[in-house]
Short mmCIF file of C-alpha atoms in Angstrom, two decimals:
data_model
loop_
_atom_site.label_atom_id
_atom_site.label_comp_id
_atom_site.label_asym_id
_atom_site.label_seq_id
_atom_site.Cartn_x
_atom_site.Cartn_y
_atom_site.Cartn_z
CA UNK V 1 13.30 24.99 -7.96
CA UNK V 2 12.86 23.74 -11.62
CA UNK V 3 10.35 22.55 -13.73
CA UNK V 4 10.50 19.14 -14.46
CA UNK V 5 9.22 17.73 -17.94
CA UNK V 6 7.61 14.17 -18.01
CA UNK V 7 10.85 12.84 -19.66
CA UNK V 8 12.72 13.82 -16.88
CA UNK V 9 9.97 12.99 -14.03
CA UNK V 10 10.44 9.38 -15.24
CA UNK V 11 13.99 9.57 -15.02
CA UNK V 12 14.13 10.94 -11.41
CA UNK V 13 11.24 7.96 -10.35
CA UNK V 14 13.20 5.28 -12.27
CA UNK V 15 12.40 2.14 -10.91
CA UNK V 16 10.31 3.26 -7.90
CA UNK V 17 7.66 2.57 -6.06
CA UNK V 18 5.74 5.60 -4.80
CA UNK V 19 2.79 5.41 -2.32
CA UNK V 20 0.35 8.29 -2.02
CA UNK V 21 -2.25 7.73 0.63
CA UNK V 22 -5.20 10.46 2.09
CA UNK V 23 -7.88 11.79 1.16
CA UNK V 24 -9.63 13.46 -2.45
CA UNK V 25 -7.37 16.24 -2.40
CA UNK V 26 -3.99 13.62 -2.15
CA UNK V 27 -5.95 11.65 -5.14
CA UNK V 28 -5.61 14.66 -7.31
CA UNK V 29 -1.78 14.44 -6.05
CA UNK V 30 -2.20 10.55 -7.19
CA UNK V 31 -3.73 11.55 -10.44
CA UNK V 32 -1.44 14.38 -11.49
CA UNK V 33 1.94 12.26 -10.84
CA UNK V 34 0.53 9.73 -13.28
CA UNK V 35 -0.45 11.95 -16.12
CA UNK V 36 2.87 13.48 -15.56
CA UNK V 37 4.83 9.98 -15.94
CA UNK V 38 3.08 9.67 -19.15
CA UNK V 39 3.19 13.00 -20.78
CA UNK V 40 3.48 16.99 -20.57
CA UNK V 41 -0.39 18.40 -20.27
CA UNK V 42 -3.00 19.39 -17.50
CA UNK V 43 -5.69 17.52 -15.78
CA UNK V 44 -8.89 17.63 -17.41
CA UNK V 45 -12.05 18.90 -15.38
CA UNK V 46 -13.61 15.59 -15.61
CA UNK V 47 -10.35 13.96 -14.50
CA UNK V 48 -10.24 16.83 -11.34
CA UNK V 49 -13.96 15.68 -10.66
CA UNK V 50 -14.25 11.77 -11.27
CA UNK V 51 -13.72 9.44 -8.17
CA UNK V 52 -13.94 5.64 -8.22
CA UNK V 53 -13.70 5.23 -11.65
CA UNK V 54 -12.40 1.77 -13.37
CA UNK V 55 -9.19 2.88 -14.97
CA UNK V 56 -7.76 6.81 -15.42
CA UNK V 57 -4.62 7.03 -17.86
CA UNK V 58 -4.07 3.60 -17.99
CA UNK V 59 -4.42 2.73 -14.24
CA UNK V 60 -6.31 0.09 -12.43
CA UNK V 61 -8.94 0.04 -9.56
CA UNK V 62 -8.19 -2.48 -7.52
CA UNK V 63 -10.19 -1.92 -4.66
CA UNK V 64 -13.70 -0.38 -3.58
CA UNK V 65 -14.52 2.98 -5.67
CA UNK V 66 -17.06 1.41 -8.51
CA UNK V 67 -16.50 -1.60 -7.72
CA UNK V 68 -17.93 -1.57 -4.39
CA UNK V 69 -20.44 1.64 -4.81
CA UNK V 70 -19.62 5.51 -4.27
CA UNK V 71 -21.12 6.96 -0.83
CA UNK V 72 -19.71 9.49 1.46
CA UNK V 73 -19.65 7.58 4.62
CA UNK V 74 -16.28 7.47 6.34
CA UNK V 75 -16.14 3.70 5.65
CA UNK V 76 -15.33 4.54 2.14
CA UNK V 77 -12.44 2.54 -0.08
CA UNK V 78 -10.18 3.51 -2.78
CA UNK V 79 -6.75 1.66 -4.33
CA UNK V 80 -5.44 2.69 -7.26
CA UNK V 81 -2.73 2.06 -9.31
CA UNK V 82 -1.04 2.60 -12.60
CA UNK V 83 2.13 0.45 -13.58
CA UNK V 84 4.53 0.64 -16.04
CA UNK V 85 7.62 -1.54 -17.28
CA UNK V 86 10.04 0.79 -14.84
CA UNK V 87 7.02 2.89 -12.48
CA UNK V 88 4.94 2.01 -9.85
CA UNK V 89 2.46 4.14 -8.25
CA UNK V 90 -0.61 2.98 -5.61
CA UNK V 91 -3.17 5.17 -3.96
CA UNK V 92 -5.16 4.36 -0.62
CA UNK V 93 -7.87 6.59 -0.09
CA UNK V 94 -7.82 7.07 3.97
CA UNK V 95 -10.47 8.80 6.32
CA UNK V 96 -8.80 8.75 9.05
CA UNK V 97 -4.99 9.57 9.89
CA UNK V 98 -5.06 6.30 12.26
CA UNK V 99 -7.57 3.43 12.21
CA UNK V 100 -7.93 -0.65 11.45
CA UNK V 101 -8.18 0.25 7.71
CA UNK V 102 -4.78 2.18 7.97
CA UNK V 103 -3.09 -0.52 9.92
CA UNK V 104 -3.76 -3.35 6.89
CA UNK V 105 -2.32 -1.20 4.52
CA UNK V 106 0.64 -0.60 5.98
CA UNK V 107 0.62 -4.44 6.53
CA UNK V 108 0.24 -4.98 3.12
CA UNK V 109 2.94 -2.86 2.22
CA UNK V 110 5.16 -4.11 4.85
CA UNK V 111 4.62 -7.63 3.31
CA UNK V 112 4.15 -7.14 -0.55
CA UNK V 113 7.00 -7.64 -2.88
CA UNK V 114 8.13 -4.13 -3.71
CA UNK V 115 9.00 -2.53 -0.90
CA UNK V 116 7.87 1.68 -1.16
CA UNK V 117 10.55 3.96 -2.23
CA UNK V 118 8.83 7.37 -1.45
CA UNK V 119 5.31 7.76 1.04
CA UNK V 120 3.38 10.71 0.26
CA UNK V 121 0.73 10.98 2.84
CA UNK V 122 -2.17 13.24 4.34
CA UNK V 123 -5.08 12.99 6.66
CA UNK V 124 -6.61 16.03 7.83
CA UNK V 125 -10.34 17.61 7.05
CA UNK V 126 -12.01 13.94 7.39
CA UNK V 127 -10.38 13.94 10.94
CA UNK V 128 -11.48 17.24 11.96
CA UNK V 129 -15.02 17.22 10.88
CA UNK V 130 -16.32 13.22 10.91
CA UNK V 131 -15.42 11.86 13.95
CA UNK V 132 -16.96 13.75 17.05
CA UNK V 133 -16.47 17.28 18.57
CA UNK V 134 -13.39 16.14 20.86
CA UNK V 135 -11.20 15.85 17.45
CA UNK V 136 -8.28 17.98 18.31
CA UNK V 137 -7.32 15.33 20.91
CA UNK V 138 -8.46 12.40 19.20
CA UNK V 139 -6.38 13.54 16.09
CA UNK V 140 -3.37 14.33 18.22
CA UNK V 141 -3.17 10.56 19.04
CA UNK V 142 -3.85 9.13 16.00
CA UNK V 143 -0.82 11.14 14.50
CA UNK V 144 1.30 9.42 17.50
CA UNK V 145 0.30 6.32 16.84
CA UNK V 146 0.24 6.68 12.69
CA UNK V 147 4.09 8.07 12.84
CA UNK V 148 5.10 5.79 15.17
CA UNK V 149 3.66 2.38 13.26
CA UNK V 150 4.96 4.12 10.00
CA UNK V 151 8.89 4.11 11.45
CA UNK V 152 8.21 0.49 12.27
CA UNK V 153 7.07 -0.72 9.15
CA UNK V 154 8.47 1.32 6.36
CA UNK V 155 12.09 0.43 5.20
CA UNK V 156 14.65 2.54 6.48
CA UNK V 157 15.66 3.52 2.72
CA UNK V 158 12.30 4.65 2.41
CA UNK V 159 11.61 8.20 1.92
CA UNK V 160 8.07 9.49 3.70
CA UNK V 161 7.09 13.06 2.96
CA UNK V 162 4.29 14.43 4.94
CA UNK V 163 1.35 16.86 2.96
CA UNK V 164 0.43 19.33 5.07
CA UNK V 165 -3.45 20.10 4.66
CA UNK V 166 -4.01 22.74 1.84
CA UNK V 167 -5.60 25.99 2.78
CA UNK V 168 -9.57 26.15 2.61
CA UNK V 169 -11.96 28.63 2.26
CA UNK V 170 -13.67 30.95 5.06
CA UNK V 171 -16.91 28.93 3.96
CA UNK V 172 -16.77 25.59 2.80
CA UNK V 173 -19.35 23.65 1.13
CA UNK V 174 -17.66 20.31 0.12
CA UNK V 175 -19.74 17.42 0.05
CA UNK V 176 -17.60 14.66 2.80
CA UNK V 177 -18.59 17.54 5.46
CA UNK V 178 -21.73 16.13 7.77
CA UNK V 179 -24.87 18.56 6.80
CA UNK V 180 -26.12 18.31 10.61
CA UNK V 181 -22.84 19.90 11.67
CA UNK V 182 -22.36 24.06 10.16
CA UNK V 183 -20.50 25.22 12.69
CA UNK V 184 -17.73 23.09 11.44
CA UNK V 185 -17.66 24.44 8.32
CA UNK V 186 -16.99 28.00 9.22
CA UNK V 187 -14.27 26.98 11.76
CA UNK V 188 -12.97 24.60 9.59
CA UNK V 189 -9.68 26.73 8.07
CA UNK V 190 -9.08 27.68 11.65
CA UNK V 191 -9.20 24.01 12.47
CA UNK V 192 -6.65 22.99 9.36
CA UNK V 193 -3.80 25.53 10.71
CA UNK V 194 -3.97 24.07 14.12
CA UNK V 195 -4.11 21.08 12.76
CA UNK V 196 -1.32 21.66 10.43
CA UNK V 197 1.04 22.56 13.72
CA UNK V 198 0.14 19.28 15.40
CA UNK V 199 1.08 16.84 12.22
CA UNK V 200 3.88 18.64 10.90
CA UNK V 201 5.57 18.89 14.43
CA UNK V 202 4.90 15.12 14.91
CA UNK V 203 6.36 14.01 11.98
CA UNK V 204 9.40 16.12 12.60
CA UNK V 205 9.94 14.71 15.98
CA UNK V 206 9.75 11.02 14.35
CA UNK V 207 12.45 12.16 11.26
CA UNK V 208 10.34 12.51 9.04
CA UNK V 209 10.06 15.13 5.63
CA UNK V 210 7.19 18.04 6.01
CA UNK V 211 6.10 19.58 2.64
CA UNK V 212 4.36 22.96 3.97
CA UNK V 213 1.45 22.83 1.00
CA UNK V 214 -0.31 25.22 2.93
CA UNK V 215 2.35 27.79 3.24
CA UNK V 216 3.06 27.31 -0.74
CA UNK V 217 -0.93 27.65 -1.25
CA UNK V 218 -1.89 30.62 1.06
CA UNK V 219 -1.95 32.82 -1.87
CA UNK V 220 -3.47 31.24 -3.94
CA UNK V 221 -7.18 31.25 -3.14
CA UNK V 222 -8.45 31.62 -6.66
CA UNK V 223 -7.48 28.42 -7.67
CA UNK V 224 -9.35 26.70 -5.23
CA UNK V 225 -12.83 25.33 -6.36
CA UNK V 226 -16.00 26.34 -5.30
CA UNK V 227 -16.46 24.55 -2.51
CA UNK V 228 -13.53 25.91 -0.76
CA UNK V 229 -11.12 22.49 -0.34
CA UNK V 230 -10.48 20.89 -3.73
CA UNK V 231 -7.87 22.64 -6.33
CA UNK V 232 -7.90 23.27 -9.88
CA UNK V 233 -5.52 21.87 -12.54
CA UNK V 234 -3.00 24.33 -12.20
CA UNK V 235 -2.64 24.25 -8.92
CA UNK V 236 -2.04 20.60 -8.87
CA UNK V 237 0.79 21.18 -11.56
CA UNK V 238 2.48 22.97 -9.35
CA UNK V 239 2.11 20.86 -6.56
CA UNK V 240 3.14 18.11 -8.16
CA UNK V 241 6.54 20.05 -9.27
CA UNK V 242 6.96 21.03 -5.44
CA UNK V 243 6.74 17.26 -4.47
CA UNK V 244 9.24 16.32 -7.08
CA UNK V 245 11.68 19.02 -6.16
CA UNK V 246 11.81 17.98 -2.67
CA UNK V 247 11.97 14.08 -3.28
CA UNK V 248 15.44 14.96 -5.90
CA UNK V 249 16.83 17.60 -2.87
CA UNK V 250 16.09 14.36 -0.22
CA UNK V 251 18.12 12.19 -2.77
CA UNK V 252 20.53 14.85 -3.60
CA UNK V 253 19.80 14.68 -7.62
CA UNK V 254 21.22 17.55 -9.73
CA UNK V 255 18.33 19.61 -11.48
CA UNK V 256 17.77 20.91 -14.47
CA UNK V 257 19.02 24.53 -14.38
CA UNK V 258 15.88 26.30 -15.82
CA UNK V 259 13.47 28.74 -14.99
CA UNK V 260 11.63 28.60 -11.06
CA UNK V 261 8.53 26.37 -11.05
CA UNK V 262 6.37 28.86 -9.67
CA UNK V 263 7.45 31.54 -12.76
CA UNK V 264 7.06 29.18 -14.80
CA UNK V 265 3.92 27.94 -14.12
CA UNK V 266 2.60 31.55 -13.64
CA UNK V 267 3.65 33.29 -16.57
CA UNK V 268 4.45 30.41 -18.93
CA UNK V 269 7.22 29.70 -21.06
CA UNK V 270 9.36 33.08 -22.74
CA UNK V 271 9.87 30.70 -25.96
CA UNK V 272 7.24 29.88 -29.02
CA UNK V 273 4.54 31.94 -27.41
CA UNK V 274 3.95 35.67 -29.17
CA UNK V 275 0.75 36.22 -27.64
CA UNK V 276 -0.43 36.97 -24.17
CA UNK V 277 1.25 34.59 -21.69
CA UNK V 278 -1.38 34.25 -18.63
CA UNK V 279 -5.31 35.01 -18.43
CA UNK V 280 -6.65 35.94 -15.08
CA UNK V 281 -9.63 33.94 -13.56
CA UNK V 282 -12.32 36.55 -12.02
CA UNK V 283 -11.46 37.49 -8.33
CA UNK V 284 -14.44 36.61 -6.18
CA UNK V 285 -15.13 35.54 -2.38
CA UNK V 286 -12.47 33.35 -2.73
CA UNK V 287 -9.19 34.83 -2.69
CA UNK V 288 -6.69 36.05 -0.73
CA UNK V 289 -4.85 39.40 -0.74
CA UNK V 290 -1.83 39.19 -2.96
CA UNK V 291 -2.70 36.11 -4.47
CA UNK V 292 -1.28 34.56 -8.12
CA UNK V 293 -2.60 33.26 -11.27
CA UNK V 294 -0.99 29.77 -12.22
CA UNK V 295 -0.79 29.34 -16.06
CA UNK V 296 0.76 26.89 -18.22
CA UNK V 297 1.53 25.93 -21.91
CA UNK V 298 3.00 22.52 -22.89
CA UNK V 299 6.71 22.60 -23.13
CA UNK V 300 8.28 22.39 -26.94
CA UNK V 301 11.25 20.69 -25.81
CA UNK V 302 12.54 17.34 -27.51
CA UNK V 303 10.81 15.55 -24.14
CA UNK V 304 7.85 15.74 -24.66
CA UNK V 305 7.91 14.31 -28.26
CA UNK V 306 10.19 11.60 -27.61
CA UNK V 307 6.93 10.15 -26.16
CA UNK V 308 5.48 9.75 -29.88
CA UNK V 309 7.96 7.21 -30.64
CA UNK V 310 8.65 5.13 -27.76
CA UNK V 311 11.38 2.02 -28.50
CA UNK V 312 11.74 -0.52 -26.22
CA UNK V 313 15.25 -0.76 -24.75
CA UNK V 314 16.45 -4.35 -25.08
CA UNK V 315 18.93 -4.38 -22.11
CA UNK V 316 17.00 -3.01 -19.73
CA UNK V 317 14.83 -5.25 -16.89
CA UNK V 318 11.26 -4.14 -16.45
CA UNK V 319 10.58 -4.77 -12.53
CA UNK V 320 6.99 -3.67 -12.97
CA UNK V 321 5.65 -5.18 -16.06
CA UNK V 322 2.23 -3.37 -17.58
CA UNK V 323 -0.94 -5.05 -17.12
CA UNK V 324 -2.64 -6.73 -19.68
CA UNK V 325 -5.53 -5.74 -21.76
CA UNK V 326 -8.76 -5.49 -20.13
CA UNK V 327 -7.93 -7.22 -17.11
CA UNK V 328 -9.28 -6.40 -13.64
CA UNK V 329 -7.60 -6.75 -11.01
CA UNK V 330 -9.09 -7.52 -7.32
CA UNK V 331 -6.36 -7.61 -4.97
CA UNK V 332 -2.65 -5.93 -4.47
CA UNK V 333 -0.44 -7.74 -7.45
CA UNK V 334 1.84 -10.09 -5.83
CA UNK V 335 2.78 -12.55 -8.58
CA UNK V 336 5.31 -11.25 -10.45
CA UNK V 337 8.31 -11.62 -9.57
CA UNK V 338 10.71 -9.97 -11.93
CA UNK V 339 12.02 -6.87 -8.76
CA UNK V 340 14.90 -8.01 -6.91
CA UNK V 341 15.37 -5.73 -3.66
CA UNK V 342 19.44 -6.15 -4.77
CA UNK V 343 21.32 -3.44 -5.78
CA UNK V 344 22.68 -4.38 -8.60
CA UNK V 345 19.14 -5.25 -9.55
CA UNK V 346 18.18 -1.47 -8.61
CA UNK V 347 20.85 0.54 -10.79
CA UNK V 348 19.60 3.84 -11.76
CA UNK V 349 21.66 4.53 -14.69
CA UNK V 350 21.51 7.82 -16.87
CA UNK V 351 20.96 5.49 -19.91
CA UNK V 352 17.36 3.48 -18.08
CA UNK V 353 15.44 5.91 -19.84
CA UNK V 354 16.01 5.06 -23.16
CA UNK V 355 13.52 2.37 -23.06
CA UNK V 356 10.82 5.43 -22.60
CA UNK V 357 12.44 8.38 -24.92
CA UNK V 358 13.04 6.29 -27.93
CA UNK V 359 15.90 7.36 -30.44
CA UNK V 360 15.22 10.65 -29.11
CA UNK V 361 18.66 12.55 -27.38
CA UNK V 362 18.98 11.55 -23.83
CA UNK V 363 17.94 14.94 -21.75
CA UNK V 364 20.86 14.54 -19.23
CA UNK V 365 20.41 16.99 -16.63
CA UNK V 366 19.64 14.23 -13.37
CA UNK V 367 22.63 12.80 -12.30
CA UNK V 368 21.80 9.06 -11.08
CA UNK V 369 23.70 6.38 -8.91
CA UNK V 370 24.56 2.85 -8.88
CA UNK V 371 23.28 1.41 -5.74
CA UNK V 372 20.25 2.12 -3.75
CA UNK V 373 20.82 3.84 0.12
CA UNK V 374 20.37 1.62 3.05
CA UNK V 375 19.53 4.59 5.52
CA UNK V 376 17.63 7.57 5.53
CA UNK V 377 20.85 9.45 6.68
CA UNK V 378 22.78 8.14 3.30
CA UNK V 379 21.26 9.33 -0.08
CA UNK V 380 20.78 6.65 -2.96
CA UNK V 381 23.53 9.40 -4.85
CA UNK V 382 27.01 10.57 -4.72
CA UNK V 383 27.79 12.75 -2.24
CA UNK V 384 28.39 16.47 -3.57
CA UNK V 385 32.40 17.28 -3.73
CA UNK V 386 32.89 20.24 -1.72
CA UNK V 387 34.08 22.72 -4.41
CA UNK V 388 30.72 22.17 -6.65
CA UNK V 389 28.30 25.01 -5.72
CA UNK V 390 24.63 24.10 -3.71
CA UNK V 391 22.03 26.52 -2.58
CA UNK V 392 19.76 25.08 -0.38
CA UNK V 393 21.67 22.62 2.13
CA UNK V 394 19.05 20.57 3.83
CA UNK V 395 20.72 19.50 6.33
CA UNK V 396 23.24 21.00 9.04
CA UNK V 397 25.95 19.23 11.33
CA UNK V 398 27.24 20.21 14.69
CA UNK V 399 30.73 19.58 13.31
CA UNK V 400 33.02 22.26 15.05
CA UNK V 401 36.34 23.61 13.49
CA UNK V 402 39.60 22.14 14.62
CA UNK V 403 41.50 24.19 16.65
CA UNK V 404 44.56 25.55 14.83
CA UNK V 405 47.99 24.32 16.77
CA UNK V 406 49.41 27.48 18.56
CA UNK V 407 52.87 28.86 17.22
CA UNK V 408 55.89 28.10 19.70
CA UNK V 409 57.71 31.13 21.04
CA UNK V 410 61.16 31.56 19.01
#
């Protein structure tokens, strides 16, 4: 897996719409994609720690957060979203896997103009420890009846990836768990595994894509904040890069061939830095055995400062044009109408980027397609030709070899 530069995140997400829904932990997964969309650097701590607030890297609140008052009670509402001339990205902050709330939103999605392109979604820890001691079953079928509404609603080109819940701490201390409940917090990372087994098996059964974040994470203990559930910058970096990888391998796009993600992120580039590479964080109560340090430098590529300079592309159609100055919106934004669901609206050409790099060199390592799938089964890209090399096939076939004719006796 490589490591994707904001130039080239932008070119994979070209014209799409992108959904992330759950809870603070997906936010971060909200926030991280944006700053990466924009340009090649970390979440702040503020950024990690601020909830609700009006606008973060030139996105909107649109609903609930400041507007409406921050409180912990499981009645609590959060849409985000940050838009750009060729981007589109929306969060709904969920505490529940399956409720009224949930229901409208997929409503609204179902009936807004742009149609979602990619669903990242995850409901876990509010489930297990806000709503009643018989959770297990009552989370069960709200994962039945969340997957199954989700194959009704979403397009069938849509691609929905489900989160599993990240890895907690033995003790957790986060502030959305009920005081006047502690045994939940020590059998809470017990809880997430099982729960982990129930989601990502139900989503499998529906055809759905399962990114294991706690597998990736269970090492990784010492990047997790004090109170046991929420992750630091790093951590989110390389989450994010995980995501990415697995939404180009879903739409079979061609990475760059560079170093691994998780090298990369750990020990930092080889290139333009003589000094020491990585600085450990203190081990405490919070690790696991054999866990990794995450650490990262900005990349000194020509990507990263074609964003100094950007020049509008004059051919190119903005589907999602940028809000204006100072506005606030209320409500989802359903009046423009410049998106056509056509496909010859949709063309992901290599050269739709130029609008975003400038006079900057075109980085060239995604390979892009003309038309946009209609299926889940057929990728929105060409098909690989069977003499080009691939690693990682995702997907097997029951195809058996014909039978060679037998050779007549002489």
């Amino acid at each position: 897996m490589a490591h994707l530069r904001a130039c080239e995140v932008r070119q994979l997400l070209h014209n799409k719409f992108v959904v992330v829904m759950g809870d603070s932990v997906q936010r971060t997964v909200y926030k991280d994609l944006v700053l990466l969309l924009q340009k090649d650097c970390l979440l702040s701590p503020r950024q990690l720690k601020d909830k609700g607030e009006l606008s973060f890297e030139q996105d909107v609140l649109l609903e609930g957060g400041r507007w409406e008052g921050l409180h912990r009670g499981t009645h609590y509402r959060e849409v985000r979203q940050f838009r750009s001339g060729h981007h589109l990205v929306r969060f709904y902050f969920l505490t529940r896997a399956y409720s009224p709330y949930v229901e409208d939103v997929l409503e609204d999605l179902r009936r807004g103009e742009h149609a979602p392109d990619v669903v990242v979604m995850n409901s876990c820890l509010w489930d297990l420890s806000r709503y009643g001691p018989d959770f297990r079953r009552s989370y069960r079928e709200d994962l039945e009846s969340l997957f199954g509404h989700l194959g009704q609603v979403l397009p069938e080109a849509c691609l929905l990836v489900w989160n599993t819940a990240m890895p907690v701490a033995e003790m957790v201390s986060a502030s959305f768990l009920p005081p006047d409940r502690p045994s939940r917090r020590v059998r809470l990372r017990e809880d997430v595994m099982e729960a982990n087994f129930y989601s990502s098996t139900e989503a499998s059964r529906h055809g759905f894509d399962v990114l294991d974040l706690h597998f990736h994470f269970r090492h990784a203990g010492q990047h997790r904040h004090r109170d046991g559930v929420h992750w630091d910058e790093r951590a989110h970096r390389h989450l994010s890069q995980l995501l990415l990888a697995h939404v180009a391998d879903a739409w079979g796009v061609y990475l760059p061939c560079r170093d691994p993600v998780g090298r990369w992120i750990r020990d930092g580039p080889a290139r333009g830095h003589s000094g020491p590479v990585s600085q450990r964080q203190p081990r405490d109560s919070r690790g696991d055995p054999g866990e990794q340090s995450f650490s990262w430098f900005p990349p000194t590529s020509s990507c990263s400062h074609s964003l100094r300079r950007p020049v509008p592309f004059p051919q190119a159609r903005h589907p999602f044009p940028p809000y204006s100055q100072g506005a606030r919106v209320h409500s989802y934004p359903t009046s423009q109408r410049g998106f056509s669901s056509d496909s010859s609206r949709r063309r992901l050409e290599h050269a739709g980027e130029a609008d975003l790099i400038g006079r900057e060199a075109r980085p060239g390592p995604i390979r892009r397609a003309s038309t946009q799938h209609r299926s889940r089964a057929s990728p929105p890209y060409p098909p690989r030709h069977s003499d080009e090399p691939h690693r990682c096939q995702r997907r097997r076939t029951n195809r058996r070899p014909r039978a060679q004719p037998e050779e007549r006796p002489q």
